[in-house]
PDB file of C-alpha atoms in Angstrom:
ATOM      1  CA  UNK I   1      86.046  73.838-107.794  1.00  0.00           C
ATOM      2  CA  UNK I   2      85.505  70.409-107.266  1.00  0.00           C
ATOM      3  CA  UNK I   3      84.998  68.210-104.320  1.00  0.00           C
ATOM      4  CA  UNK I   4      87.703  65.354-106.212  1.00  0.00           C
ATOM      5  CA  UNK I   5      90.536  67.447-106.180  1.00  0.00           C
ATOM      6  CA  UNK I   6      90.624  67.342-102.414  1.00  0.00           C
ATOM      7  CA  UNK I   7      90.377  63.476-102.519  1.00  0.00           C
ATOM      8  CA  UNK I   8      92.990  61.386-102.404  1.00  0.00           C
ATOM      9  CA  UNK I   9      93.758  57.586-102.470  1.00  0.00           C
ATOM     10  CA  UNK I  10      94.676  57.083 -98.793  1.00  0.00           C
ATOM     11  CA  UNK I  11      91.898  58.770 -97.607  1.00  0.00           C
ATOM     12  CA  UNK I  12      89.424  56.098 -99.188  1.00  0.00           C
ATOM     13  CA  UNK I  13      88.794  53.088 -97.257  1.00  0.00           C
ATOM     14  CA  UNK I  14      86.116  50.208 -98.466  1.00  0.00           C
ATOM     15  CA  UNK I  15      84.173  48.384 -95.614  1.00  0.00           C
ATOM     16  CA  UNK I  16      81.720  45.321 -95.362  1.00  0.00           C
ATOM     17  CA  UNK I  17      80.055  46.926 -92.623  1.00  0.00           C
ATOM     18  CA  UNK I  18      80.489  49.719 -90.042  1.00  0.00           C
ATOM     19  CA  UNK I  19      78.008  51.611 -87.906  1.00  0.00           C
ATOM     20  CA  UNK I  20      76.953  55.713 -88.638  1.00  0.00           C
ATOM     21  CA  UNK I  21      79.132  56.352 -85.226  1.00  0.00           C
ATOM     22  CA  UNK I  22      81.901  53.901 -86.132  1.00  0.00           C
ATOM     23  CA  UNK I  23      81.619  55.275 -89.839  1.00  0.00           C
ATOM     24  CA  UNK I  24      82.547  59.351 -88.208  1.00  0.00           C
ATOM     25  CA  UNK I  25      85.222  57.678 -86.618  1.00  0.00           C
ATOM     26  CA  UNK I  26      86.680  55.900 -89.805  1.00  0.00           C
ATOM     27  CA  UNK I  27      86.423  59.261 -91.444  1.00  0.00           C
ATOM     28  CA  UNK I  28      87.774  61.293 -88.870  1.00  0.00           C
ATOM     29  CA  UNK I  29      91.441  59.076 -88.619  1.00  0.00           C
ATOM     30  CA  UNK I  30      91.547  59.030 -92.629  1.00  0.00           C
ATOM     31  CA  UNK I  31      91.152  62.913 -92.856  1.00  0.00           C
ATOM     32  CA  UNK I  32      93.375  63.674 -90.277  1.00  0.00           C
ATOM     33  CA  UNK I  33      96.361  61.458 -91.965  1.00  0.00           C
ATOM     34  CA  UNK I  34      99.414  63.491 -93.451  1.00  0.00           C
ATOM     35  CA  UNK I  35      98.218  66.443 -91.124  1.00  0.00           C
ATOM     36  CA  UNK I  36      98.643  68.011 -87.779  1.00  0.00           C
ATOM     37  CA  UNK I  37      94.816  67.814 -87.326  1.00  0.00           C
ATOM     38  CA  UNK I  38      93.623  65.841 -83.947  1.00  0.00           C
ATOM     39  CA  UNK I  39      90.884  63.023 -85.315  1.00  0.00           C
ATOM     40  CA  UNK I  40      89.244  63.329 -82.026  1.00  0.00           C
ATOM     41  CA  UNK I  41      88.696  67.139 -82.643  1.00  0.00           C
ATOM     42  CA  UNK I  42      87.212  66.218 -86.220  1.00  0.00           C
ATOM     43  CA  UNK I  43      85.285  63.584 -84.854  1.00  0.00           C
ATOM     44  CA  UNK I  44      83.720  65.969 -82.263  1.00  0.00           C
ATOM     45  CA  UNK I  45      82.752  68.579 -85.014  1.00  0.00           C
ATOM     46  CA  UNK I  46      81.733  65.803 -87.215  1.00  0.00           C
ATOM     47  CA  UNK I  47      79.337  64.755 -84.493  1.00  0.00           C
ATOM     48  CA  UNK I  48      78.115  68.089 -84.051  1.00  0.00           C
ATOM     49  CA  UNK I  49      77.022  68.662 -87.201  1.00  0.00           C
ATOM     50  CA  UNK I  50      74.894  65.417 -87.596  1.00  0.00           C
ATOM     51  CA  UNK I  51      73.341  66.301 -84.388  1.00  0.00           C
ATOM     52  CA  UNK I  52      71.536  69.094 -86.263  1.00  0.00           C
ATOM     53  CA  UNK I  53      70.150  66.611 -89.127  1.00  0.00           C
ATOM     54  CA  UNK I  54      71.334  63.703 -90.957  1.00  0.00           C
ATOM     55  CA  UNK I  55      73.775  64.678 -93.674  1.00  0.00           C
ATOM     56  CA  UNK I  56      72.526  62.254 -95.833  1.00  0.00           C
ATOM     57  CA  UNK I  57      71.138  63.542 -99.388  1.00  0.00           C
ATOM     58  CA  UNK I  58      69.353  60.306-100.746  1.00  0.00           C
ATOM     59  CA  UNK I  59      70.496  57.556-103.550  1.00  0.00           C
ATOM     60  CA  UNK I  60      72.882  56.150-100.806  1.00  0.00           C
ATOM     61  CA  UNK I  61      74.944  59.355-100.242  1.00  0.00           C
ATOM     62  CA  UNK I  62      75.830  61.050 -97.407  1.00  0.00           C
ATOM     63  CA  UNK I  63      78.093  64.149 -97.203  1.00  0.00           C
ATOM     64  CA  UNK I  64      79.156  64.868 -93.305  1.00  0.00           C
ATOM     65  CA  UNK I  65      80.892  68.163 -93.294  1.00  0.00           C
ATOM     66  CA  UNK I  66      82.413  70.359 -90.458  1.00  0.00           C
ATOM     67  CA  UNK I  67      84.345  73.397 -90.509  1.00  0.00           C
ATOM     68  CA  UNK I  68      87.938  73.003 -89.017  1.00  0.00           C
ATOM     69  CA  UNK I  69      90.069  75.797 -87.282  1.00  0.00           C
ATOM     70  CA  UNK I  70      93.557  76.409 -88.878  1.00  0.00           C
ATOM     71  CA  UNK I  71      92.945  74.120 -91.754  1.00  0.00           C
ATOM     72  CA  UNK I  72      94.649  76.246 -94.940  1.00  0.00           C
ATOM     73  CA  UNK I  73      93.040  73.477 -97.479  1.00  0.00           C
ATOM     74  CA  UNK I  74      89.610  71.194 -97.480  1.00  0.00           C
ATOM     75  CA  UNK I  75      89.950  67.582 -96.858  1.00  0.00           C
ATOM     76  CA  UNK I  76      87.960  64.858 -97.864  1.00  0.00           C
ATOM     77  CA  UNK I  77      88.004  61.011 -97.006  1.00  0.00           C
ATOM     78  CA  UNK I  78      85.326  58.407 -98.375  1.00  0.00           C
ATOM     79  CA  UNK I  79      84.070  55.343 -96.881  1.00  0.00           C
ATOM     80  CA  UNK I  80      82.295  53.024 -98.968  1.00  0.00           C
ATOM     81  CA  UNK I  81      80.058  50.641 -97.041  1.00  0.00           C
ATOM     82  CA  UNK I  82      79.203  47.219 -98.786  1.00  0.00           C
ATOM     83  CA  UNK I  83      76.162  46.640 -96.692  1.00  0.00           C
ATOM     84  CA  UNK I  84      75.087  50.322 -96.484  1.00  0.00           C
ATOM     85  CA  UNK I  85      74.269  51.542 -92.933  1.00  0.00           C
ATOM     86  CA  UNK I  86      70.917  53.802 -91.636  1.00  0.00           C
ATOM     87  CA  UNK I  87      71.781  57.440 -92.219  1.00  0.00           C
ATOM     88  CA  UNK I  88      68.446  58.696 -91.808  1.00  0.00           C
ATOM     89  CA  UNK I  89      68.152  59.490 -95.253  1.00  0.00           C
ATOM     90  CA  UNK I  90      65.414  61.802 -96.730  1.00  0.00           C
ATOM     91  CA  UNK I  91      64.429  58.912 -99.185  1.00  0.00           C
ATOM     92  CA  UNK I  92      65.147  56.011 -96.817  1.00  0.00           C
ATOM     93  CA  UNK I  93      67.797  54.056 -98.987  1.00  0.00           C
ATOM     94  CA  UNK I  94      70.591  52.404 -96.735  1.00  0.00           C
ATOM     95  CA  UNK I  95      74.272  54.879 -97.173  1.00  0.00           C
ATOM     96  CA  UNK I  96      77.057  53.411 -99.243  1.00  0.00           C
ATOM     97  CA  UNK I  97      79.210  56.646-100.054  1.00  0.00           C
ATOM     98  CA  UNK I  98      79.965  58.739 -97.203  1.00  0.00           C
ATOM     99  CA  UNK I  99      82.056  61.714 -97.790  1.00  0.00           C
ATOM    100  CA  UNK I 100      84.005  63.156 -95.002  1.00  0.00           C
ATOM    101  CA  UNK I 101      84.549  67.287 -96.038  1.00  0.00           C
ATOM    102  CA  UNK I 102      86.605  69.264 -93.679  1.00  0.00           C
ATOM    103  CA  UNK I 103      86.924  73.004 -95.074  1.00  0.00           C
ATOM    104  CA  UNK I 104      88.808  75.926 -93.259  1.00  0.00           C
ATOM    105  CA  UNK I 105      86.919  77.522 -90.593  1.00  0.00           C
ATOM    106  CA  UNK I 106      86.431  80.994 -92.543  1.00  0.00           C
ATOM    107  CA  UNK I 107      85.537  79.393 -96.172  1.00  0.00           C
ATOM    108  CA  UNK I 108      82.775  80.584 -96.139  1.00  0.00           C
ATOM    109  CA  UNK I 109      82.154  80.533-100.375  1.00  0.00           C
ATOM    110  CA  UNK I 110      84.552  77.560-100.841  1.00  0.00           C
ATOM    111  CA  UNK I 111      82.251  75.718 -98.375  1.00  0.00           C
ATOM    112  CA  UNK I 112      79.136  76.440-100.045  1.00  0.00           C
ATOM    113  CA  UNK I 113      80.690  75.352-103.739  1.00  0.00           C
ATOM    114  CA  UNK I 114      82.179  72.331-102.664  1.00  0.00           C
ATOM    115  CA  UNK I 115      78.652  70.984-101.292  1.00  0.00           C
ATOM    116  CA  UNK I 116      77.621  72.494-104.572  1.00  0.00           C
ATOM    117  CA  UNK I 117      79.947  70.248-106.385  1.00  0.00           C
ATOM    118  CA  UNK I 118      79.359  67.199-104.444  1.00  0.00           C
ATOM    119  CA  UNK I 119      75.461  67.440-104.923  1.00  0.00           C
ATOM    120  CA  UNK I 120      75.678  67.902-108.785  1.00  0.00           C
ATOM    121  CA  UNK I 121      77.985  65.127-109.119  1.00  0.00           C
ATOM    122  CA  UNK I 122      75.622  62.591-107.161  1.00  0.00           C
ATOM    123  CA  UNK I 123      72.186  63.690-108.478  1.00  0.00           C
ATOM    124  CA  UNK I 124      72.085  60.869-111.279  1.00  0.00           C
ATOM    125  CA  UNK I 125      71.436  58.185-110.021  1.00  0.00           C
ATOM    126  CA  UNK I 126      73.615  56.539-113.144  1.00  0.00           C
ATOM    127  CA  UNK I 127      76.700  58.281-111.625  1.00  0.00           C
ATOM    128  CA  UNK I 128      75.861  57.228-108.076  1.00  0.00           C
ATOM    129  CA  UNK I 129      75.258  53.374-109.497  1.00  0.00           C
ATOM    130  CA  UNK I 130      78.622  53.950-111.935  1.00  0.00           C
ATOM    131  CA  UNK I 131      80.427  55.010-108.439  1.00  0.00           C
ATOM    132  CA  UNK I 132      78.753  52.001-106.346  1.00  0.00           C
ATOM    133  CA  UNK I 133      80.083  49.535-108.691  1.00  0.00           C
ATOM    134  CA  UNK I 134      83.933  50.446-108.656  1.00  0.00           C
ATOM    135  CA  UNK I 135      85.630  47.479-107.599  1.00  0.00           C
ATOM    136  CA  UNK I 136      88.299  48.748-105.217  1.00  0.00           C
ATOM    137  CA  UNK I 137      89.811  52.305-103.921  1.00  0.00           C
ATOM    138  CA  UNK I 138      91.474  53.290-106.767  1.00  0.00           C
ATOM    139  CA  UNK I 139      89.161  52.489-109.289  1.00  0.00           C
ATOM    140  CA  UNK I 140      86.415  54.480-107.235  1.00  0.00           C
ATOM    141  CA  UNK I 141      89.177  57.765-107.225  1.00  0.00           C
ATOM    142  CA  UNK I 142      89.454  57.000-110.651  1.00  0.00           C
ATOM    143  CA  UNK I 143      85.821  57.268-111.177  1.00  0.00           C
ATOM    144  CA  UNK I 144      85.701  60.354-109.206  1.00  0.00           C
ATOM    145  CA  UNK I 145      88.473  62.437-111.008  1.00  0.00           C
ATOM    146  CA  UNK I 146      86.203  61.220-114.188  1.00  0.00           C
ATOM    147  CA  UNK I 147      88.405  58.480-115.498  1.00  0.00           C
ATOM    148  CA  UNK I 148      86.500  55.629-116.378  1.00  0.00           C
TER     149      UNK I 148
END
């Protein structure tokens, strides 16, 4: 399973700046397009969860996740961030990559794989700088379905 095949184009957006609070709410409004889903509701779980401990995981990643009653498929939405904005991050690097994942509240296993996938994908930094250098949306999805 992996995290890509949840992501789609319209659910990427590329900023020159944005806030970690202003980022959520980015995130939240892209994952909720196409669906019944309430953004505020997402945004409130999204919150949630960073209230327990950054979600960043270093190299300018971070991976905000919540789990999302009567959701039948994971979501993800990606905001890249030009300037990068303070996540808190474990090594202290400024987040550029911010992955929304919204999984179905009983997923328990699909949960844990897509995290999985999401941290083997970004621990090279080569990927993460291959990734960072995409010049637009679709050549960053492109990049991410491993079409380079």
């Amino acid at each position: 399973m992996n995290f890509s095949d949840y992501l789609v184009l319209d659910r990427i957006k590329w900023v020159d700046s944005a806030t970690k609070k202003k980022s959520l709410v980015m995130l939240s409004e892209m994952a909720c397009r196409s669906t019944p889903l309430d953004p505020h509701t997402v945004l409130s779980h999204l919150f949630e969860r960073e209230q327990l401990g950054s979600t960043a995981i270093g190299k300018g990643i971070a991976i905000p996740h919540c789990r999302i009653k009567d959701l039948s498929n994971p979501i993800v939405a990606l905001l890249r961030v030009r300037q990068g904005i303070d996540y808190d991050a474990p090594d202290q690097l400024p987040v550029k990559l911010i992955f929304a994942l919204l999984l179905p509240e009983n997923a328990n296993q699909q949960h844990l794989d897509l995290l999985a996938s999401l941290a083997r994908h970004f621990s090279d930094s080569a990927r993460v700088q291959e990734l960072l250098s995409a010049k637009d949306e679709a050549s960053l999805l492109h990049k991410l379905k491993g079409v380079v």
